[in-house]
Coordinates of C-alpha atoms and ligand atoms in Angstrom, one line a residue:
X43 CA 27.4 12.0 -10.9
X44 CA 24.4 11.6 -8.8
X45 CA 21.0 11.2 -10.2
X46 CA 18.7 14.1 -11.1
X47 CA 15.1 13.3 -9.5
X48 CA 12.0 14.5 -10.8
X49 CA 9.3 14.2 -8.0
X50 CA 6.3 16.6 -9.4
X51 CA 6.0 15.7 -13.0
X52 CA 7.8 17.1 -15.6
X53 CA 5.3 19.9 -16.9
X54 CA 3.7 18.2 -19.6
X55 CA 0.3 17.2 -18.2
X56 CA -1.7 19.0 -20.5
X57 CA 0.6 17.2 -23.5
X58 CA -0.5 14.0 -22.5
X59 CA -4.0 14.5 -21.1
X60 CA -5.7 13.5 -24.7
X61 CA -3.3 10.4 -25.0
X62 CA -4.9 9.0 -21.3
X63 CA -8.3 10.2 -22.0
X64 CA -8.1 7.9 -25.6
X65 CA -6.3 4.9 -23.9
X66 CA -7.8 4.8 -20.1
X67 CA -11.2 6.4 -20.5
X68 CA -14.9 5.2 -21.1
X69 CA -18.1 7.3 -22.4
X70 CA -20.0 4.0 -20.9
X71 CA -18.7 4.1 -17.6
X72 CA -19.1 8.1 -17.3
X73 CA -22.7 7.9 -18.2
X74 CA -23.3 4.9 -15.7
X75 CA -21.8 7.6 -13.1
X76 CA -24.0 10.0 -14.2
X77 CA -27.2 7.7 -14.2
X78 CA -26.8 6.5 -10.2
X79 CA -23.9 4.1 -10.9
X80 CA -26.7 1.9 -12.5
X81 CA -26.9 0.4 -15.9
X82 CA -30.0 -1.4 -17.2
X83 CA -29.8 -3.1 -20.9
X84 CA -32.6 -5.9 -21.2
X85 CA -32.5 -8.3 -18.4
X86 CA -29.5 -7.2 -16.9
X87 CA -28.9 -4.9 -14.3
X88 CA -25.1 -3.9 -13.5
X89 CA -24.4 -1.9 -10.2
X90 CA -21.1 0.0 -10.0
X91 CA -19.6 0.5 -6.6
X92 CA -19.6 4.3 -6.1
X93 CA -15.5 4.3 -5.8
X94 CA -13.4 1.9 -8.1
X95 CA -10.7 2.1 -10.1
X96 CA -7.8 4.4 -10.8
X97 CA -6.8 6.2 -7.4
X98 CA -4.7 9.2 -7.0
X99 CA -1.7 7.6 -6.7
X100 CA -2.0 5.1 -10.1
X101 CA -3.5 8.4 -11.9
X102 CA -0.6 10.2 -11.0
X103 CA 1.9 7.3 -11.9
X104 CA 0.8 6.6 -15.0
X105 CA 0.2 10.5 -16.0
X106 CA 4.1 10.9 -15.5
X107 CA 5.2 8.0 -17.3
X108 CA 3.4 9.3 -19.9
X109 CA 5.3 12.7 -19.5
X110 CA 8.2 11.0 -19.2
X111 CA 8.2 9.2 -22.6
X112 CA 7.0 12.7 -24.1
X113 CA 9.5 14.5 -22.3
X114 CA 12.8 12.4 -23.3
X115 CA 11.8 11.1 -26.9
X116 CA 14.9 10.1 -27.7
X117 CA 16.5 8.7 -24.7
X118 CA 16.0 5.0 -23.4
X119 CA 13.1 5.0 -20.4
X120 CA 12.6 2.3 -18.0
X121 CA 10.5 1.2 -15.1
X122 CA 12.1 -0.9 -12.3
X123 CA 9.3 -3.0 -12.8
X124 CA 5.4 -2.7 -13.0
X125 CA 4.5 0.7 -12.8
X126 CA 1.4 -0.7 -11.2
X127 CA -0.3 -4.2 -11.0
X128 CA -2.6 -3.8 -14.1
X129 CA -1.1 -6.0 -17.0
X130 CA -3.0 -4.0 -19.7
X131 CA -1.1 -0.7 -18.7
X132 CA 1.9 -1.8 -18.2
X133 CA 1.6 -3.5 -21.5
X134 CA 0.6 0.1 -23.0
X135 CA 3.6 1.2 -21.4
X136 CA 5.9 -1.1 -23.5
X137 CA 4.2 -0.2 -26.5
X138 CA 5.5 3.4 -26.0
X139 CA 8.9 2.0 -25.8
X140 CA 9.5 2.2 -22.1
X141 CA 11.6 -1.0 -20.9
X142 CA 11.1 -2.9 -17.8
X143 CA 14.2 -3.7 -15.6
X144 CA 12.7 -7.2 -14.7
X145 CA 12.7 -8.4 -18.2
X146 CA 15.5 -11.1 -19.0
X147 CA 18.5 -9.0 -20.6
X148 CA 17.9 -5.7 -18.3
X149 CA 20.0 -4.5 -15.4
X150 CA 20.6 -1.8 -13.2
X151 CA 24.6 -2.5 -14.0
X152 CA 24.2 -1.5 -17.7
X153 CA 22.4 1.4 -17.0
X154 CA 24.2 5.1 -17.5
X155 CA 23.6 8.8 -17.2
X156 CA 21.9 9.5 -20.6
X157 CA 19.1 7.0 -19.5
X158 CA 15.8 7.5 -17.4
X159 CA 14.3 5.6 -14.8
X160 CA 10.4 5.5 -13.6
X161 CA 10.0 4.6 -10.0
X162 CA 6.6 2.7 -9.3
X163 CA 3.6 4.3 -7.4
X164 CA 4.5 1.8 -4.5
X165 CA 8.1 2.9 -4.4
X166 CA 11.7 1.4 -4.3
X167 CA 13.8 -0.1 -1.7
X168 CA 16.7 1.9 -0.4
X169 CA 19.4 -0.5 -1.8
X170 CA 17.7 -0.2 -5.3
X171 CA 17.6 3.8 -5.1
X172 CA 21.6 4.1 -4.1
X173 CA 21.9 1.6 -7.0
X174 CA 20.2 3.6 -9.5
X175 CA 21.7 7.0 -7.9
X176 CA 25.2 5.4 -8.6
X177 CA 24.6 4.8 -12.2
X178 CA 23.7 8.5 -12.5
X179 CA 20.2 8.2 -14.3
X180 CA 17.5 10.5 -14.1
X181 CA 14.9 9.3 -12.0
X182 CA 11.0 10.1 -12.2
X183 CA 9.8 9.2 -8.6
X184 CA 5.9 8.7 -9.4
X185 CA 6.1 7.2 -5.5
X186 CA 2.5 7.8 -3.9
X187 CA 2.1 10.1 -0.8
X188 CA 0.3 7.6 1.0
X189 CA 3.3 5.3 0.7
X190 CA 5.6 8.2 1.5
X191 CA 3.8 8.6 4.9
X192 CA 4.1 4.9 5.9
X193 CA 7.5 5.3 5.3
X194 CA 7.4 8.3 7.5
X195 CA 5.7 6.4 10.3
X196 CA 8.5 3.3 10.2
X197 CA 10.7 5.7 9.9
X198 CA 10.1 7.6 13.1
X199 CA 9.9 4.0 14.8
X200 CA 13.2 3.1 13.8
X201 CA 14.3 6.1 15.5
X202 CA 12.6 6.0 18.8
X203 CA 13.9 2.1 19.1
X204 CA 10.8 1.0 18.0
X205 CA 10.7 -2.6 15.9
X206 CA 8.2 -1.9 12.7
X207 CA 5.3 -4.7 12.6
X208 CA 4.3 -4.6 9.0
X209 CA 0.8 -5.8 8.2
X210 CA 1.7 -6.7 4.5
X211 CA 2.7 -9.2 1.9
X212 CA 6.6 -9.6 2.1
X213 CA 6.6 -10.4 -1.5
X214 CA 5.2 -7.1 -2.5
X215 CA 7.4 -4.4 -3.8
X216 CA 5.7 -2.0 -1.6
X217 CA 6.2 -3.7 1.6
X218 CA 9.6 -4.5 0.9
X219 CA 10.1 -0.5 0.1
X220 CA 8.6 -0.1 3.5
X221 CA 10.6 -2.6 5.4
X222 CA 13.8 -1.1 4.1
X223 CA 13.2 2.0 5.3
X224 CA 13.0 0.8 8.6
X225 CA 16.6 -0.7 8.3
X226 CA 17.9 2.5 6.8
X227 CA 17.1 4.4 9.8
X228 CA 18.7 1.9 12.3
X229 CA 15.5 -0.1 13.0
X230 CA 14.4 -3.9 12.7
X231 CA 10.9 -4.9 11.0
X232 CA 8.7 -8.0 10.9
X233 CA 6.5 -8.4 8.4
X234 CA 2.5 -10.6 9.4
X235 CA 0.8 -11.3 6.7
X236 CA -2.6 -12.7 8.5
X237 CA -3.5 -13.8 11.7
X238 CA -1.7 -17.0 11.7
X239 CA 1.4 -15.2 11.7
X240 CA 0.3 -12.7 14.0
X241 CA -0.6 -15.1 16.7
X242 CA 2.9 -16.9 16.3
X243 CA 3.9 -13.1 17.4
X244 CA 1.9 -12.5 19.9
X245 CA 2.5 -16.2 21.7
X246 CA 6.0 -15.2 21.6
X247 CA 5.0 -11.6 23.1
X248 CA 3.6 -13.2 25.7
X249 CA 5.5 -16.6 26.5
X250 CA 8.8 -16.2 24.6
X251 CA 9.5 -19.2 23.0
X252 CA 11.9 -21.2 20.4
X253 CA 13.9 -18.0 18.8
X254 CA 15.3 -20.4 15.9
X255 CA 11.9 -21.7 15.0
X256 CA 10.5 -18.3 15.4
X257 CA 13.0 -17.0 13.3
X258 CA 12.9 -20.1 10.6
X259 CA 9.1 -19.1 10.3
X260 CA 9.8 -15.3 9.3
X261 CA 13.0 -15.7 7.4
X262 CA 12.0 -14.0 4.4
X263 CA 10.0 -11.5 7.0
X264 CA 12.1 -10.4 9.5
X265 CA 14.9 -7.9 9.1
X266 CA 18.9 -9.3 9.6
X267 CA 19.7 -9.5 12.8
X268 CA 16.4 -9.5 14.3
X269 CA 15.8 -11.1 18.0
X270 CA 12.5 -11.8 19.2
X271 CA 13.6 -11.6 22.7
X272 CA 15.2 -8.5 22.2
X273 CA 13.1 -7.1 19.5
X274 CA 9.6 -7.4 20.3
X275 CA 9.7 -5.5 23.6
X276 CA 8.9 -2.3 21.5
X277 CA 6.7 -2.8 19.0
X278 CA 5.4 -0.1 16.0
X279 CA 2.4 -1.1 13.9
X280 CA 2.1 -0.3 10.2
X281 CA 0.2 -1.6 7.1
X282 CA 0.7 -1.9 3.6
X283 CA -1.5 0.6 2.3
X284 CA -3.8 -1.7 0.2
X285 CA -4.6 -4.4 2.9
X286 CA -8.1 -5.0 4.3
X287 CA -8.9 -2.6 6.8
X288 CA -10.9 -4.9 9.1
X289 CA -7.8 -7.5 9.0
X290 CA -5.2 -4.6 9.6
X291 CA -7.4 -3.2 12.5
X292 CA -7.7 -7.2 14.0
X293 CA -3.9 -7.5 13.8
X294 CA -3.4 -3.9 15.7
X295 CA -5.2 -5.3 18.5
X296 CA -4.1 -8.8 18.8
X297 CA -0.9 -7.3 19.1
X298 CA -1.9 -4.5 21.2
X299 CA -3.8 -7.0 23.7
X300 CA -0.4 -9.2 23.8
X301 CA 2.1 -6.3 24.7
X302 CA -0.9 -5.9 27.4
X303 CA -0.9 -9.1 28.7
X304 CA 3.0 -9.6 29.1
X305 CA 3.6 -5.9 30.0
X306 CA 0.2 -4.4 31.7
X307 CA -2.0 -2.1 30.7
X308 CA 0.8 1.1 32.1
X309 CA 3.5 -0.2 30.9
X310 CA 2.6 -1.4 27.4
X311 CA 1.7 2.0 26.8
X312 CA 4.9 3.4 25.7
X313 CA 5.8 -0.1 24.3
X314 CA 3.3 -0.3 21.4
X315 CA 2.3 2.6 18.5
X316 CA 0.2 1.8 15.9
X317 CA -1.0 4.4 13.0
X318 CA -3.4 2.7 10.4
X319 CA -1.6 3.9 7.2
X320 CA -4.0 1.7 4.8
X321 CA -4.6 4.4 2.4
X322 CA -7.7 6.5 1.6
X323 CA -8.3 5.4 -1.7
X324 CA -8.1 1.5 -0.8
X325 CA -10.4 2.5 2.3
X326 CA -13.0 4.2 -0.2
X327 CA -13.0 1.4 -2.7
X328 CA -13.3 -1.2 0.5
X329 CA -16.1 1.1 2.4
X330 CA -18.0 1.3 -1.6
X331 CA -18.2 -2.2 -2.1
X332 CA -19.3 -2.9 1.6
X333 CA -22.2 -0.7 0.7
X334 CA -23.1 -1.8 -2.8
X335 CA -23.3 -5.3 -1.4
X336 CA -25.3 -3.7 1.6
X337 CA -27.8 -1.7 -0.6
X338 CA -28.3 -3.7 -3.7
X339 CA -29.9 -6.9 -4.9
X340 CA -26.9 -8.1 -6.5
X341 CA -27.0 -11.7 -7.4
X342 CA -23.5 -11.9 -8.1
X343 CA -20.0 -9.8 -8.3
X344 CA -17.4 -9.2 -10.7
X345 CA -14.2 -7.6 -9.6
X346 CA -11.7 -6.4 -12.4
X347 CA -8.0 -6.1 -11.6
X348 CA -4.5 -7.5 -11.7
X349 CA -4.2 -11.0 -10.1
X350 CA -0.9 -9.4 -8.4
X351 CA -3.3 -6.4 -7.4
X352 CA -3.2 -6.7 -3.4
X353 CA -6.2 -4.0 -3.4
X354 CA -8.1 -6.0 -6.1
X355 CA -7.6 -9.4 -4.1
X356 CA -9.1 -7.6 -1.0
X357 CA -12.4 -6.2 -3.0
X358 CA -12.6 -9.8 -4.3
X359 CA -12.5 -11.4 -0.9
X360 CA -15.1 -8.8 0.4
X361 CA -17.3 -9.8 -1.9
X362 CA -16.5 -13.1 -1.7
X363 CA -17.8 -13.5 1.8
X364 CA -21.4 -13.0 0.9
X365 CA -22.0 -13.3 -3.1
X366 CA -20.9 -15.6 -5.7
X367 CA -17.4 -13.8 -7.2
X368 CA -15.8 -13.7 -9.9
X369 CA -12.1 -12.0 -9.8
X370 CA -11.1 -10.8 -13.3
X371 CA -8.0 -9.4 -14.5
X372 CA -9.5 -8.2 -17.9
X373 CA -13.0 -8.2 -20.2
X374 CA -11.6 -10.9 -22.0
X375 CA -11.9 -13.1 -19.1
X376 CA -15.3 -13.0 -19.7
X377 CA -15.5 -15.7 -22.2
X378 CA -19.2 -16.2 -23.3
X379 CA -22.6 -16.2 -21.1
X380 CA -21.6 -19.6 -20.4
X381 CA -17.8 -19.7 -19.3
X382 CA -15.6 -17.4 -17.5
X383 CA -11.7 -17.3 -16.6
X384 CA -11.2 -15.9 -13.4
X385 CA -9.1 -16.6 -10.1
X386 CA -11.3 -17.5 -7.0
X387 CA -11.0 -16.3 -3.9
X388 CA -8.0 -17.5 -2.0
X389 CA -6.5 -19.4 -4.5
X390 CA -3.2 -18.3 -6.4
X391 CA -4.3 -19.8 -9.7
X392 CA -6.7 -18.8 -12.7
X393 CA -10.0 -21.0 -13.3
X394 CA -12.4 -21.4 -15.6
X395 CA -15.8 -21.8 -14.9
X396 CA -18.7 -22.6 -16.7
X397 CA -22.8 -21.8 -15.8
X398 CA -21.9 -18.5 -14.3
X399 CA -24.4 -16.5 -15.3
X400 CA -28.0 -17.8 -15.2
X401 CA -29.3 -18.2 -18.8
X402 CA -32.5 -16.7 -18.6
X403 CA -34.5 -14.2 -16.3
X404 CA -33.6 -10.6 -14.6
X405 CA -30.0 -10.8 -13.5
X406 CA -28.5 -8.5 -11.3
X407 CA -24.5 -8.1 -11.4
X408 CA -22.7 -6.1 -9.0
X409 CA -18.9 -4.3 -10.4
X410 CA -15.9 -2.8 -8.9
X411 CA -12.2 -2.6 -10.1
X412 CA -9.1 -2.4 -8.1
X413 CA -7.2 1.0 -7.9
X414 CA -4.8 0.1 -10.8
X415 CA -7.4 -0.5 -13.5
X416 CA -8.8 1.7 -15.9
X417 CA -12.0 2.8 -16.8
X418 CA -11.9 1.3 -20.4
X419 CA -11.9 -2.4 -19.0
X420 CA -15.0 -1.8 -16.9
X421 CA -16.6 -0.3 -20.0
X422 CA -15.5 -3.6 -21.9
X423 CA -16.7 -5.6 -19.2
X424 CA -20.3 -3.9 -19.4
X425 CA -20.4 -4.3 -23.3
X426 CA -19.6 -8.1 -22.6
X427 CA -22.4 -8.3 -20.2
X428 CA -24.6 -6.6 -22.4
X429 CA -23.7 -8.8 -25.3
X430 CA -24.5 -12.0 -23.0
X431 CA -27.6 -10.7 -21.8
X432 CA -29.3 -9.4 -25.1
Ligands
SF4_211 S1 -3.4 2.2 -3.7 FE1 -3.3 4.1 -2.4 S2 -1.2 3.7 -1.8 FE2 -1.2 2.7 -3.6 S3 -1.2 4.4 -5.4 FE3 -2.9 4.2 -4.7 S4 -3.4 5.5 -3.3 FE4 -1.2 5.8 -3.4

């Protein structure tokens, strides 16, 4: 029997609203927002970015997960993996008895028609959806509308004979799901992560090259059967929704210019399409932090969010370009006025730094958080800073 799919929640929004508020809201954050995003306590001033924290897609996904638990109290409820990239939220869901298919011992093949599976905000691959459908589970689809918009563009590219070049992280669930849409609609894809990989693609577009070396480089990032000779002649550009906007624009421009160089301005116009698929929430958070850095005299920046959260890492990159920046996963990373656990910008590992907060005198701290970070964590971080500076 095919799966029953809920895509618009379970009509229990009001029933879970109190629980969500208890778990994720913060009175101090609400107060700071009302007071022009500024907070003062003794020698400490905190400047909050004007857009931060839960985006509309995450808000909805977490809401639907709570509704699911409420609606099916006696059935096994699963997530395909992390619902969003925030350890605190994922742990809360575990605490409600929601199981993770990525955990040891769990497998899709063991699921049956009585099981309920929540699909995350960044979507799942076509293959996983088909697998779940075969098991006949009840599905709660929380895929964000902005991700669906990327898929729409990628499908259109595929149907029009364009190879999708996706500016994204090939290891990220959203990009894997997006890439699978291209294949499902008969197209090809290639994922590029940064300028260096874009340069390899541009070189091939302009001059051709060693096909095997090219495919070896993109072995995990290219669709099966991709032939760069044939499949880079018509290109459609898309982005993972949470990339750095400025970088995505540069990637697009580099590829467009390579197509112009290879085919001439007139011919290349029909061979290259681009749609900005960075979501508005990501864009708003990036714009807000740029404005904060420009307008406020902050001595250092704290960025709160999961280390595997793409949009949080990009907020930290923006901050790190002009200020000492500490990307922390949660408030407990603020160990003391002398010690902080954080992941340095561009690094893959957490480290502990000392002497991060000036021991005396006025201190101005800029604060923002990723789209998957609840306000209560921001509030707790502010409480710790207050304690350290008192
Ligand atoms: S970051 Fe953007 S695409 Fe991802 S869930 Fe939030 S709004 Fe949707």
